[in-house]
Short mmCIF file of C-alpha atoms in Angstrom, two decimals:
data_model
loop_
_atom_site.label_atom_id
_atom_site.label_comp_id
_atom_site.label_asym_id
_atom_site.label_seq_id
_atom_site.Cartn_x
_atom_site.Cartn_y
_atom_site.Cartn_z
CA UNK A 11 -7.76 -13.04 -3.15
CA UNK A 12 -9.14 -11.04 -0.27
CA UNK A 13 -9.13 -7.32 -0.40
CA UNK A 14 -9.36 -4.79 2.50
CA UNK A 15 -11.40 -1.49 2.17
CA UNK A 16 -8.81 0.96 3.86
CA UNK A 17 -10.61 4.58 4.27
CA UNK A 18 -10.64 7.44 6.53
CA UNK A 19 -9.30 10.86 6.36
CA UNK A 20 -5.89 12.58 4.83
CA UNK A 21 -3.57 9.94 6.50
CA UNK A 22 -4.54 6.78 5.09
CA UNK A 23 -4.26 9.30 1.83
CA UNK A 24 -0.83 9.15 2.57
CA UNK A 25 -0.97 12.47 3.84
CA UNK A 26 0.37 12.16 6.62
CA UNK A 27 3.72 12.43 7.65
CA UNK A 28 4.95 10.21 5.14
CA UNK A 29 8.70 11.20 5.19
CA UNK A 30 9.20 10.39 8.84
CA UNK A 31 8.42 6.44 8.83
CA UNK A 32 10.08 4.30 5.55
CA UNK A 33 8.23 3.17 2.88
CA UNK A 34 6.85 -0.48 2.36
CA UNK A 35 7.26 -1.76 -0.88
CA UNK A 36 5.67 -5.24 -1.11
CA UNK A 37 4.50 -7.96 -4.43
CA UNK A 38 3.13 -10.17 -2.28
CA UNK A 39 0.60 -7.45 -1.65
CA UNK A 40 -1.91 -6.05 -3.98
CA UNK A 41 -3.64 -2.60 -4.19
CA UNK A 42 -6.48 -1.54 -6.19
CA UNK A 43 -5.13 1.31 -8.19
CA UNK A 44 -7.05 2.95 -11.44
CA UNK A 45 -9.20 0.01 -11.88
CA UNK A 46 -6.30 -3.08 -11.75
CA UNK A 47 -4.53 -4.81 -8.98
CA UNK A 48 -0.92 -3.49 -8.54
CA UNK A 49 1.81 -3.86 -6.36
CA UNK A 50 1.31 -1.93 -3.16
CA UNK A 51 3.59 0.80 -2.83
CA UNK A 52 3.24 3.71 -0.54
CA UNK A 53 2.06 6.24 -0.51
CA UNK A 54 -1.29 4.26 -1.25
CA UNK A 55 -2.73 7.67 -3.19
CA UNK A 56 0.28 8.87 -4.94
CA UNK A 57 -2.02 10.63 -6.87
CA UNK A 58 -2.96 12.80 -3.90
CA UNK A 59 -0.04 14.59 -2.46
CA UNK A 60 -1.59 17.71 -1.37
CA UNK A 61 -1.89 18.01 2.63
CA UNK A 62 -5.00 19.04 4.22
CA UNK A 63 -6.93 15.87 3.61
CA UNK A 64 -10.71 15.68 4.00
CA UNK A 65 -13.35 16.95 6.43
CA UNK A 66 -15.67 14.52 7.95
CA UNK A 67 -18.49 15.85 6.08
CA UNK A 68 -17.30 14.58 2.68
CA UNK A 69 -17.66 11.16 4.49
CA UNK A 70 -21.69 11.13 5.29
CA UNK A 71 -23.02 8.51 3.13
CA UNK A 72 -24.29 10.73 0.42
CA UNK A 73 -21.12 12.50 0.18
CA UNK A 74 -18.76 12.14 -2.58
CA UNK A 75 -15.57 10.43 -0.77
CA UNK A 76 -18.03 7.88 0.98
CA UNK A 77 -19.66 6.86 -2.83
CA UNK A 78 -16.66 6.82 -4.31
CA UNK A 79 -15.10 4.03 -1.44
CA UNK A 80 -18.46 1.98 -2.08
CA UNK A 81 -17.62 2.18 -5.71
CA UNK A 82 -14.51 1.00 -5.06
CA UNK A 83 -15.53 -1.72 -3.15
CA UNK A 84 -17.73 -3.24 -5.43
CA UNK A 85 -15.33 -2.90 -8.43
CA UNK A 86 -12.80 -4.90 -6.14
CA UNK A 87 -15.68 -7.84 -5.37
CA UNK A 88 -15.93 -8.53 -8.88
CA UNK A 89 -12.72 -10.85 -8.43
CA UNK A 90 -12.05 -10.41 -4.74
CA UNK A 91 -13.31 -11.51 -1.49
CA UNK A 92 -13.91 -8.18 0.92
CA UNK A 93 -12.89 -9.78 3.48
CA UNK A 94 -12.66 -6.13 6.16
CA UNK A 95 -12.53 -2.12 6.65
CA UNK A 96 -11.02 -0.61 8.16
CA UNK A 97 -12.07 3.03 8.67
CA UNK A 98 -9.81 5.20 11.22
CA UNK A 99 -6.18 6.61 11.76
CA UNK A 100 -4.78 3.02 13.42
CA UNK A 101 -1.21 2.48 11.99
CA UNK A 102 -2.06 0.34 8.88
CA UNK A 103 1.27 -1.29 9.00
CA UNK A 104 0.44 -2.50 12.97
CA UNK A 105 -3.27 -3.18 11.80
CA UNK A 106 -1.89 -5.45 8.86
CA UNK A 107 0.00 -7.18 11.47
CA UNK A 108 -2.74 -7.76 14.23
CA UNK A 109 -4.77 -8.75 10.94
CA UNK A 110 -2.26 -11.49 10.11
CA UNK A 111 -1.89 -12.60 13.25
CA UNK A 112 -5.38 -12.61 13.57
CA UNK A 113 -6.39 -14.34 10.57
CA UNK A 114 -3.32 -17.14 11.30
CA UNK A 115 -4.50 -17.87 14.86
CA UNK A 116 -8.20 -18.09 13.76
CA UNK A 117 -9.32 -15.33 16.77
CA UNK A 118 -9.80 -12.09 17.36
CA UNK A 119 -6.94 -9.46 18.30
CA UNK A 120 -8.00 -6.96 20.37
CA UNK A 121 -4.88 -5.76 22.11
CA UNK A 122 -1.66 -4.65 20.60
CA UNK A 123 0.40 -7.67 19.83
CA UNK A 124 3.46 -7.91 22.50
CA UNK A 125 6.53 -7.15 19.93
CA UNK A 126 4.67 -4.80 17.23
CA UNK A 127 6.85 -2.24 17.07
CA UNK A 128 9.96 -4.78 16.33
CA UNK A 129 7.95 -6.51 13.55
CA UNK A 130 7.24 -3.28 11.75
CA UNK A 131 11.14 -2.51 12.57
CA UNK A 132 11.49 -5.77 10.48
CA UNK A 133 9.10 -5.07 7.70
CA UNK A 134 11.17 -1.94 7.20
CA UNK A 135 14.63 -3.05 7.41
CA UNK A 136 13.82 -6.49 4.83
CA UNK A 137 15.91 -6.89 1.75
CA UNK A 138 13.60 -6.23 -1.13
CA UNK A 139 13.18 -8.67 -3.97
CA UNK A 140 14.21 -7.92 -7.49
CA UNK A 141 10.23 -7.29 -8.61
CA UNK A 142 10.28 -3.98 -5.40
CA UNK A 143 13.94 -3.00 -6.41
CA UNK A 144 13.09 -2.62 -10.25
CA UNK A 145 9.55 -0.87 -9.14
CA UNK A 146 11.57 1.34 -6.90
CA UNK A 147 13.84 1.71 -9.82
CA UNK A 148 11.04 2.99 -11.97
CA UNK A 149 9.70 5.26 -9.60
CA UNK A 150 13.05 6.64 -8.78
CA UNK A 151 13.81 7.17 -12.79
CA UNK A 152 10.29 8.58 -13.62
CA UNK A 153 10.25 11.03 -10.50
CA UNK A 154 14.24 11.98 -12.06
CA UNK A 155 15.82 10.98 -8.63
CA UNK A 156 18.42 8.71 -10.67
CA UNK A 157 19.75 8.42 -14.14
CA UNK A 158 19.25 6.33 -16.96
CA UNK A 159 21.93 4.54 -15.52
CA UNK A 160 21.38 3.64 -12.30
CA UNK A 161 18.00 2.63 -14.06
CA UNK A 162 19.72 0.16 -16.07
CA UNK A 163 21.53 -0.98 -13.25
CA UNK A 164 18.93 -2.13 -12.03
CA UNK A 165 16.92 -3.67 -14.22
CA UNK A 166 20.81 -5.43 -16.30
CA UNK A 167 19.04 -5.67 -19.46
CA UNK A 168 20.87 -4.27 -22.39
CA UNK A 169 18.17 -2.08 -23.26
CA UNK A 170 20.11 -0.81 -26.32
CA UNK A 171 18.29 -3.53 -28.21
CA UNK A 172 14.70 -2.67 -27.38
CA UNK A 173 15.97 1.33 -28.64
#
């Protein structure tokens, strides 16, 4: 597996404005969450809602947020292959594609690839698969957006057994 060290200030927090764009929900993609490798979901720190983000400061490389991304790093070598970083406020959904196409055409990208916008248009508008739609279920049920249910709905197990 190869991992990707994504850091930088409050919007790759997912501080940012994280209502206005839709949200990528993805098995095929890992992330690094409380020490195991998870389905990515957005936002990437869910844990972090709060808006006003860091200050550069926090980033020198004896400050706290900087440690804290090396630790991360080398927890996520231990059975991955760091394979970039990527370290400023670049749409990570355009960056993951210039990666891809980077990494399928064996050269570097370093212009904006001619039809981004459509492809993230596409990444957005995707049928999810049954693994993203029961995640999103979850979410949706823990966070009390929808009932029991729609949960079970979802999910068409007769959970009156498991009870």
């Amino acid at each position: 597996m190869k991992s990707f060290l994504l850091i930088g200030q409050s919007n790759m927090a997912g501080r940012g404005f994280v209502h206005d764009v839709p949200s990528i929900y993805n098995e095929r993609i890992e992330m690094l969450r409380n020490g195991r490798w998870q389905m990515m979901t957005e936002p990437i720190n869910y844990d972090r809602p709060v808006a006003g983000g860091s200050s550069i400061d926090e980033w020198e490389t004896e400050g706290v947020l900087f440690r804290h991304a090396v630790s991360e790093a080398k927890f996520a070598v231990e059975n991955s292959e760091l394979a970039g970083i990527h370290i400023n406020a670049v749409s990570q959904r355009k960056f993951g594609l210039r990666y891809f196409e980077a990494y399928s055409e064996r050269k570097h990208i370093e212009q904006p690839l001619a039809e981004e916008d459509r492809l993230v248009d596409r990444c957005h508008n995707r049928d999810n698969t049954t693994a993203e739609k029961r995640y999103l279920a979850l979410e949706g049920f823990i966070s009390g957006k929808i009932s029991y249910e729609e949960f079970k709905k979802v999910f068409a197990i007769p959970f009156s057994r498991y009870v």
